[in-house]
PDB file of C-alpha atoms in Angstrom:
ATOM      1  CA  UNK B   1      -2.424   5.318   9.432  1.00 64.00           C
ATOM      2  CA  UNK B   2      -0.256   2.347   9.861  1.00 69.00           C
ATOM      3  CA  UNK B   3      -1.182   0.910  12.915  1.00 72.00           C
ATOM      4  CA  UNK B   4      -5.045   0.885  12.366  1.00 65.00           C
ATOM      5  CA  UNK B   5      -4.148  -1.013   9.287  1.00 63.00           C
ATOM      6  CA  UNK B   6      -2.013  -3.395  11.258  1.00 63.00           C
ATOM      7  CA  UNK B   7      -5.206  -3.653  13.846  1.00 62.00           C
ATOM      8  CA  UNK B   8      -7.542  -4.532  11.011  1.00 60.00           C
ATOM      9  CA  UNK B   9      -4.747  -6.999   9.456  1.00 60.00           C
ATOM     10  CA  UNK B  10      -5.161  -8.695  12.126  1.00 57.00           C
ATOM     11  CA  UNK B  11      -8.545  -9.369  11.426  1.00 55.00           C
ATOM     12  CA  UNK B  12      -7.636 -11.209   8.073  1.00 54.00           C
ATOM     13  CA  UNK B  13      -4.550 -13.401   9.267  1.00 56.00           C
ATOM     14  CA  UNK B  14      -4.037 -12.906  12.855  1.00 61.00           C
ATOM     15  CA  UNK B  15      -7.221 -13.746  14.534  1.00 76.00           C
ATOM     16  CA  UNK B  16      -7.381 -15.426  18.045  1.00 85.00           C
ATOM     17  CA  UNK B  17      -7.990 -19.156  16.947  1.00 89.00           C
ATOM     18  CA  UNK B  18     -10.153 -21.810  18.960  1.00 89.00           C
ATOM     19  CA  UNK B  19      -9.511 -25.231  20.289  1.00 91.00           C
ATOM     20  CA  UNK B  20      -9.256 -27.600  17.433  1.00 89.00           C
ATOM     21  CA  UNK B  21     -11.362 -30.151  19.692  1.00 89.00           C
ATOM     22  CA  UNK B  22     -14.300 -27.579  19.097  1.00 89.00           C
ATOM     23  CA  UNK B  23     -14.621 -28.686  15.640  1.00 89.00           C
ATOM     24  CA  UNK B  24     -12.752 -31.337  14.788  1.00 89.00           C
ATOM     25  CA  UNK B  25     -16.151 -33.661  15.282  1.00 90.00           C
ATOM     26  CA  UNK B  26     -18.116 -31.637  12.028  1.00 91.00           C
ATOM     27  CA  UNK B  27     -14.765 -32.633   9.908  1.00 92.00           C
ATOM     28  CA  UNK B  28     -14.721 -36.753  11.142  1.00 92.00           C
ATOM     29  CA  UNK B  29     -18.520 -36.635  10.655  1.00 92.00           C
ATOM     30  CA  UNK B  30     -18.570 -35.477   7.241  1.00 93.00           C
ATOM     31  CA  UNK B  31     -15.494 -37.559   6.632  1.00 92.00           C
ATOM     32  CA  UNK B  32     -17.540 -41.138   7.732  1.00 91.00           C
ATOM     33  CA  UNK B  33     -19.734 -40.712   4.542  1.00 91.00           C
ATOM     34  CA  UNK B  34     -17.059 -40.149   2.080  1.00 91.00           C
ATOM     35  CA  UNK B  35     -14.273 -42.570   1.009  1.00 90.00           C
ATOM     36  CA  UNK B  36     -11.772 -40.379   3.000  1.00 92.00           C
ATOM     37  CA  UNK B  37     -10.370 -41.205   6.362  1.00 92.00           C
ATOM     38  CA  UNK B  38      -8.191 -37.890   8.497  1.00 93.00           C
ATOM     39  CA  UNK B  39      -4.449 -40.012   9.090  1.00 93.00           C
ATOM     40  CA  UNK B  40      -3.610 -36.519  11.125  1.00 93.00           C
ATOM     41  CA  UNK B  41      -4.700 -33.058  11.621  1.00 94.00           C
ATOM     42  CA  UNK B  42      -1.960 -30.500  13.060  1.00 94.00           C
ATOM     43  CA  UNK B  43      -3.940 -29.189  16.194  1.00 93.00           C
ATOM     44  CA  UNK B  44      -1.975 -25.653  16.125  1.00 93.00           C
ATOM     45  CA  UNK B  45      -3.912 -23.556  12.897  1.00 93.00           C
ATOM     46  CA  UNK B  46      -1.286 -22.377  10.188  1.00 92.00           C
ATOM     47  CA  UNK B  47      -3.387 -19.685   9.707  1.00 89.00           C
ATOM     48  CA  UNK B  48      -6.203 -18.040  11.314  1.00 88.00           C
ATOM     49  CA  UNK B  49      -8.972 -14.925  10.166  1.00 87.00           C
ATOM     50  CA  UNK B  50     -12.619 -13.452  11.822  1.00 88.00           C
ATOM     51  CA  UNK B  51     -14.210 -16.249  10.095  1.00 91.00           C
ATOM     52  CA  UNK B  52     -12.322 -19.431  10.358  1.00 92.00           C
ATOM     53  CA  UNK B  53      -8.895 -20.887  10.563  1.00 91.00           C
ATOM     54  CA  UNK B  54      -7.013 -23.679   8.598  1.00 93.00           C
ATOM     55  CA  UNK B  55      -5.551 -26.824   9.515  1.00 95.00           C
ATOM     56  CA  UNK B  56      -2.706 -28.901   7.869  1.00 95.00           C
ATOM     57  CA  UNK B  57      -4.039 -32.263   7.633  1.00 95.00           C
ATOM     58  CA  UNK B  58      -3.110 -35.663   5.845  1.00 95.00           C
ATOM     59  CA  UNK B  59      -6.427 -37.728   4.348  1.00 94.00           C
ATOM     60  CA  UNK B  60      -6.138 -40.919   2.741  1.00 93.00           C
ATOM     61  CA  UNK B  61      -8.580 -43.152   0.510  1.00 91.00           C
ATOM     62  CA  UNK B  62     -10.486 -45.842   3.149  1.00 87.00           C
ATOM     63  CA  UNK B  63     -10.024 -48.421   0.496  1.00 80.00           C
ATOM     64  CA  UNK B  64      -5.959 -48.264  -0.294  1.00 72.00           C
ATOM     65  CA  UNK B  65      -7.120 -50.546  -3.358  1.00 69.00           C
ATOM     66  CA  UNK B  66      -9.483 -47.536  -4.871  1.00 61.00           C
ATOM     67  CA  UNK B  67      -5.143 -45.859  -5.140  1.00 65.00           C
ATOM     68  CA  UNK B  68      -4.035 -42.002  -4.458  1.00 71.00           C
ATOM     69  CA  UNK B  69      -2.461 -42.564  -1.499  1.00 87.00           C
ATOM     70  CA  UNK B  70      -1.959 -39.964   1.292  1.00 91.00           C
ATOM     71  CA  UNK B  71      -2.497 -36.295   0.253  1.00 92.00           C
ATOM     72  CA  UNK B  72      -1.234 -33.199   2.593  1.00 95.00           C
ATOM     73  CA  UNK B  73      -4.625 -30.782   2.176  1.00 95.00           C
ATOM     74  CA  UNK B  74      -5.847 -27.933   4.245  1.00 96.00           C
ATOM     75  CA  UNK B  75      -9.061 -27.833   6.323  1.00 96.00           C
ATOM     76  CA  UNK B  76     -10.716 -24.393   7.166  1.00 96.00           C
ATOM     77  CA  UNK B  77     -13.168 -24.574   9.952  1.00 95.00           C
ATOM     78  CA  UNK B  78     -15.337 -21.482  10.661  1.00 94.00           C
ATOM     79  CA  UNK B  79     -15.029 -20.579  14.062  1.00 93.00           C
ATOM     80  CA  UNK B  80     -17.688 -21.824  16.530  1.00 93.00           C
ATOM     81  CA  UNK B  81     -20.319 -18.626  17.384  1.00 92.00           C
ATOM     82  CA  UNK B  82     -19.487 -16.953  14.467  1.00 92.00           C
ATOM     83  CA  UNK B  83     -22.625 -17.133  12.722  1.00 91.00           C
ATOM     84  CA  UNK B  84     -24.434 -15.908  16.135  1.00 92.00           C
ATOM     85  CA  UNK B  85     -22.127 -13.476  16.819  1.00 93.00           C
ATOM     86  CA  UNK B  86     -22.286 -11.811  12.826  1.00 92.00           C
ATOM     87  CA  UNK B  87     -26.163 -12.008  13.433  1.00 93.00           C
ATOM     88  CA  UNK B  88     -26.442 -10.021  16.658  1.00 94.00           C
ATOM     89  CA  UNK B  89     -23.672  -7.410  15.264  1.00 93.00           C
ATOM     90  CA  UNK B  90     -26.351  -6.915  12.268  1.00 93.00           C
ATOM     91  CA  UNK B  91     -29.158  -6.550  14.302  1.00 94.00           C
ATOM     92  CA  UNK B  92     -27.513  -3.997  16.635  1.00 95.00           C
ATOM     93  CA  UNK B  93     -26.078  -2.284  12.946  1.00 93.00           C
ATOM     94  CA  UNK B  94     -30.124  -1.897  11.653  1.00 93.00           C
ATOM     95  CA  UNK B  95     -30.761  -0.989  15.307  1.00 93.00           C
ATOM     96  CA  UNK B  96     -28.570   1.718  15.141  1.00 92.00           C
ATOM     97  CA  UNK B  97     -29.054   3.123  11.447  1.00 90.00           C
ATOM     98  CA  UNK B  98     -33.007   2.558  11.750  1.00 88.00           C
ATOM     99  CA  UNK B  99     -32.580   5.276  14.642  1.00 88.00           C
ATOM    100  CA  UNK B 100     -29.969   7.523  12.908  1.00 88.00           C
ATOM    101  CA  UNK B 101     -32.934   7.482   9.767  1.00 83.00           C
ATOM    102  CA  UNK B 102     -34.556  10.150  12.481  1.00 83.00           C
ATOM    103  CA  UNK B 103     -31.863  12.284  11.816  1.00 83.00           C
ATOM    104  CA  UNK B 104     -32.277  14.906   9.233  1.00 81.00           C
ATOM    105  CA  UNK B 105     -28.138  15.596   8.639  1.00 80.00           C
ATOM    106  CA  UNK B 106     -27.515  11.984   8.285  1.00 78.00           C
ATOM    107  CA  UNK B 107     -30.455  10.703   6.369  1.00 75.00           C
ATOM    108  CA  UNK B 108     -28.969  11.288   3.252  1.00 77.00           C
ATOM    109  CA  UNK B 109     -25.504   8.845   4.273  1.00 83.00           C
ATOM    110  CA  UNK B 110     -28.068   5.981   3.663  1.00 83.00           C
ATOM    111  CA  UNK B 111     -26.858   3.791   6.007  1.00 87.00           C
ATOM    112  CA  UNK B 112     -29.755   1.411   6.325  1.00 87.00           C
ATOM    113  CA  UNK B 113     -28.273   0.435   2.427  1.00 90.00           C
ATOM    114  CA  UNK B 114     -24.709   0.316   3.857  1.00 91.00           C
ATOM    115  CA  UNK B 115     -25.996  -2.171   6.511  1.00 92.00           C
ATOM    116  CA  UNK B 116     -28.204  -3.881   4.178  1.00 93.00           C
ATOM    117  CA  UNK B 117     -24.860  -3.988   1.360  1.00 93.00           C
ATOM    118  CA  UNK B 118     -22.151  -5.088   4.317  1.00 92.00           C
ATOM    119  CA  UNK B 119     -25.007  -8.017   5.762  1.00 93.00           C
ATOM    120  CA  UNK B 120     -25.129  -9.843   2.476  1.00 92.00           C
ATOM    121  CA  UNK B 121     -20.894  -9.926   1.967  1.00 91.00           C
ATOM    122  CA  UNK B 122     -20.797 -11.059   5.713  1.00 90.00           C
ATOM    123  CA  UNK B 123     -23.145 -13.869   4.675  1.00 89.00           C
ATOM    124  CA  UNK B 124     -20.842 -15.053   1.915  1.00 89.00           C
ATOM    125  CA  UNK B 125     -18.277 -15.012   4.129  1.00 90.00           C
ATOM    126  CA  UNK B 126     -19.302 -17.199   6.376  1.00 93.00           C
ATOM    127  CA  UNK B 127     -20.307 -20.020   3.972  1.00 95.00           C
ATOM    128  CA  UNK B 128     -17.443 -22.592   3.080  1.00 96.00           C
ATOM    129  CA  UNK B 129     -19.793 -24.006  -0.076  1.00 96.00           C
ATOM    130  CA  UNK B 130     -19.656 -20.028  -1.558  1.00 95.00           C
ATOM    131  CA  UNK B 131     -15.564 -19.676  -0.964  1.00 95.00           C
ATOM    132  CA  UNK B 132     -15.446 -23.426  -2.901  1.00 96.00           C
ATOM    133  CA  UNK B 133     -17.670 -22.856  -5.557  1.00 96.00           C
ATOM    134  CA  UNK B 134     -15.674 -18.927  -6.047  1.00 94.00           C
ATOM    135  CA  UNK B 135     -12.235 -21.180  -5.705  1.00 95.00           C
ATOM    136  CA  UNK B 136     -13.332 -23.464  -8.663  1.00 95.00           C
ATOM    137  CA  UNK B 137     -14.298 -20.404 -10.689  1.00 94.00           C
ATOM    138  CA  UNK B 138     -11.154 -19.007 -10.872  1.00 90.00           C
ATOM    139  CA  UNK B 139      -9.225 -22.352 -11.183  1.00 91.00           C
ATOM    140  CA  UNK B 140     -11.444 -22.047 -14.387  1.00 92.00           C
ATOM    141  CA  UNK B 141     -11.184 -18.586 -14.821  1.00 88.00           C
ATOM    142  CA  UNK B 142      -7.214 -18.931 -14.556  1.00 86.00           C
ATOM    143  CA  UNK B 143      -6.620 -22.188 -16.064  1.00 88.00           C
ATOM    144  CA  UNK B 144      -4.228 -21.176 -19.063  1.00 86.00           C
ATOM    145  CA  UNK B 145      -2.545 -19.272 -16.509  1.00 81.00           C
ATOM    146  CA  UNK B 146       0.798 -21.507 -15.453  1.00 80.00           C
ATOM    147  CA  UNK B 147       1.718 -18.813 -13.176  1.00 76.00           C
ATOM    148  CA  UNK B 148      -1.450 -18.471 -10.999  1.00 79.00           C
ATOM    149  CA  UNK B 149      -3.054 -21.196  -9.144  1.00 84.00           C
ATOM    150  CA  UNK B 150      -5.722 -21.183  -6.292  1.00 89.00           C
ATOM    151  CA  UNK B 151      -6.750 -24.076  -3.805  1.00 93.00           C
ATOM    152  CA  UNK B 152      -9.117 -26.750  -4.968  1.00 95.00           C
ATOM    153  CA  UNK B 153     -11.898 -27.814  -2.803  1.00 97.00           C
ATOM    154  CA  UNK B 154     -11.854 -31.718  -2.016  1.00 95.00           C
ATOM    155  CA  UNK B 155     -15.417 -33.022  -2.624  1.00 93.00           C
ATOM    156  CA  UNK B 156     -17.375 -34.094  -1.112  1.00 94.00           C
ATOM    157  CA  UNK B 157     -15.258 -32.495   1.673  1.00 95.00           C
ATOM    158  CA  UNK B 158     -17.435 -29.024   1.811  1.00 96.00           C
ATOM    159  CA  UNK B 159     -20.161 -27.827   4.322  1.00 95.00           C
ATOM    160  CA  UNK B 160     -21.222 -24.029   5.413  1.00 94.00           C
ATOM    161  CA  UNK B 161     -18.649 -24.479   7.841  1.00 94.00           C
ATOM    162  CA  UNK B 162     -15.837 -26.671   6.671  1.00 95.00           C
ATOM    163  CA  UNK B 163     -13.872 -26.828   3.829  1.00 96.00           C
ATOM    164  CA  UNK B 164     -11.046 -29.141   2.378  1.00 96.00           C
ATOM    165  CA  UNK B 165      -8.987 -28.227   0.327  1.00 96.00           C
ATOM    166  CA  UNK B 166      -5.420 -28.792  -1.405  1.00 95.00           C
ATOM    167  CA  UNK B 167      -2.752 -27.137   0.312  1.00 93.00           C
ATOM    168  CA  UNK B 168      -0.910 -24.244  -1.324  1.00 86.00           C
ATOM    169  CA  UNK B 169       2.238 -23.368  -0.088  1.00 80.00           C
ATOM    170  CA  UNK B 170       3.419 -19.826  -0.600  1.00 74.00           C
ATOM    171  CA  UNK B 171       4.169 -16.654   1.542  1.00 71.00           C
ATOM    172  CA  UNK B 172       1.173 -14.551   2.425  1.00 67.00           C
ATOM    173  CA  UNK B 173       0.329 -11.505   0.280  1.00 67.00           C
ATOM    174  CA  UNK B 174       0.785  -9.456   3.442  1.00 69.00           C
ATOM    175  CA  UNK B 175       4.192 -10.017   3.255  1.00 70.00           C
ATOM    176  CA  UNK B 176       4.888  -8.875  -0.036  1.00 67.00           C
ATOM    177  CA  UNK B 177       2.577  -5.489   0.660  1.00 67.00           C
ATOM    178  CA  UNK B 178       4.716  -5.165   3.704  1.00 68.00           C
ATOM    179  CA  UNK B 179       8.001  -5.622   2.122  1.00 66.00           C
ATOM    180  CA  UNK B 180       8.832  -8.158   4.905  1.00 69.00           C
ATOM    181  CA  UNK B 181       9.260 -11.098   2.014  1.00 69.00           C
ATOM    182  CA  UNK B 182      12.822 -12.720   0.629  1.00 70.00           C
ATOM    183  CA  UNK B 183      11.789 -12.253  -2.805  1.00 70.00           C
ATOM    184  CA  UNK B 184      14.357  -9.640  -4.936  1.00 72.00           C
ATOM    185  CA  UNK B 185      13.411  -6.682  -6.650  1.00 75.00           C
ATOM    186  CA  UNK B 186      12.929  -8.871  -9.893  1.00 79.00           C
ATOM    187  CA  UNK B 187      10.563 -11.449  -8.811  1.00 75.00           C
ATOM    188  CA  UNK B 188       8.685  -8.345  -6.394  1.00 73.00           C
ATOM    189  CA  UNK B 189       7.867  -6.789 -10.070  1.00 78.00           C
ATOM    190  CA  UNK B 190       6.695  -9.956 -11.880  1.00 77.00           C
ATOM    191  CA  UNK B 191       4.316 -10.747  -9.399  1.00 75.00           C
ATOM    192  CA  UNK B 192       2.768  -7.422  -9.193  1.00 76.00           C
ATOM    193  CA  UNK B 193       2.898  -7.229 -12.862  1.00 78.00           C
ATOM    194  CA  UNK B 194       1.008 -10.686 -12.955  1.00 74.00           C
ATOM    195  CA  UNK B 195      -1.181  -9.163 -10.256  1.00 73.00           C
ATOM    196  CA  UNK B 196      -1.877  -6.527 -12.876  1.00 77.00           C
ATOM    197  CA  UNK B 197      -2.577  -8.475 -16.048  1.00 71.00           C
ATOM    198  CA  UNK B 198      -5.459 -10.953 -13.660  1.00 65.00           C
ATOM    199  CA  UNK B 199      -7.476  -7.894 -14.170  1.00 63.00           C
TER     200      UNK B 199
END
């Protein structure tokens, strides 16, 4: 039905969001052993999921001799609690299947696997280093592609919970699912059609 999938979209890109001042400490510690220094950091998120949410930010080179300048990146921050918070929803999830094991009609569902399967993608969620090190494989992976492109982490800029990376401007996939994007028919077909040859 439509409206439990806008619920659950909500999930991916509409998330409540948390005080940037909750975080922002983890990004100018890691940032005090690189050669980086944060000029600004929008404090509203420009986007925000279960997980984490991303900042707009500027970072320049502390040496302006060592050259690059200012670059405009994005910084996704996991949200404080979340890794408690995915741990106690597990527990009560083995709880509750290690009790439904008792029940002959549902035995055979194997839910105990299910929790077991959905535990291990929650943890890979939840780690920034995994989303950077699955960003640079498909920069590889797409890298004679001139119409595809992906964010690349900034390193030494990545932690389990923190992540730089460039910023890629674009509309949201959402948006071209929902129909709610400016693009015309023409342009709607050659992205789905580049959608189709990734695979």
């Amino acid at each position: 039905p439509a409206e439990l999938c806008k619920k659950l979209s909500q999930l991916h890109s509409g998330a409540r969001t948390h005080k940037l001042s909750l975080t922002e400490g983890e990004l100018h510690s890691m940032l005090s052993h690189t050669n980086y220094r944060l000029v600004c950091i929008d404090a509203a998120p420009i986007g925000s999921g279960c997980i984490a949410q991303v900042h707009r930010a500027i970072i320049a080179p502390k040496n302006e001799k060592a050259g690059g300048g200012e670059r405009q990146i994005a910084v996704k921050i996991v949200h404080p609690g979340v890794h408690t918070a995915a741990k106690t929803d597990i527990e009560v999830l083995r709880f509750v299947t290690g009790a439904l094991e008792y029940v002959p009609r549902v035995r055979f569902l194997s839910l105990r696997e299910s929790v077991e399967e959905f535990a291990s993608l929650l943890h890979v969620q939840l780690d920034m280093r995994i989303e950077a090190a699955n960003l640079e494989r498909f920069s590889s992976n797409f890298e004679n592609n001139k119409y595809v492109s992906f964010p690349k982490p900034i390193r030494p800029l990545v932690s389990s919970t923190l992540l730089c990376e460039t910023l890629q401007e674009g509309e949201p996939l959402a948006e071209w699912m929902s129909g709610t994007c400016t693009a015309n028919t023409a342009q709607k077909r050659e992205v789905a059609r580049l959608g189709v040859s990734a695979f």
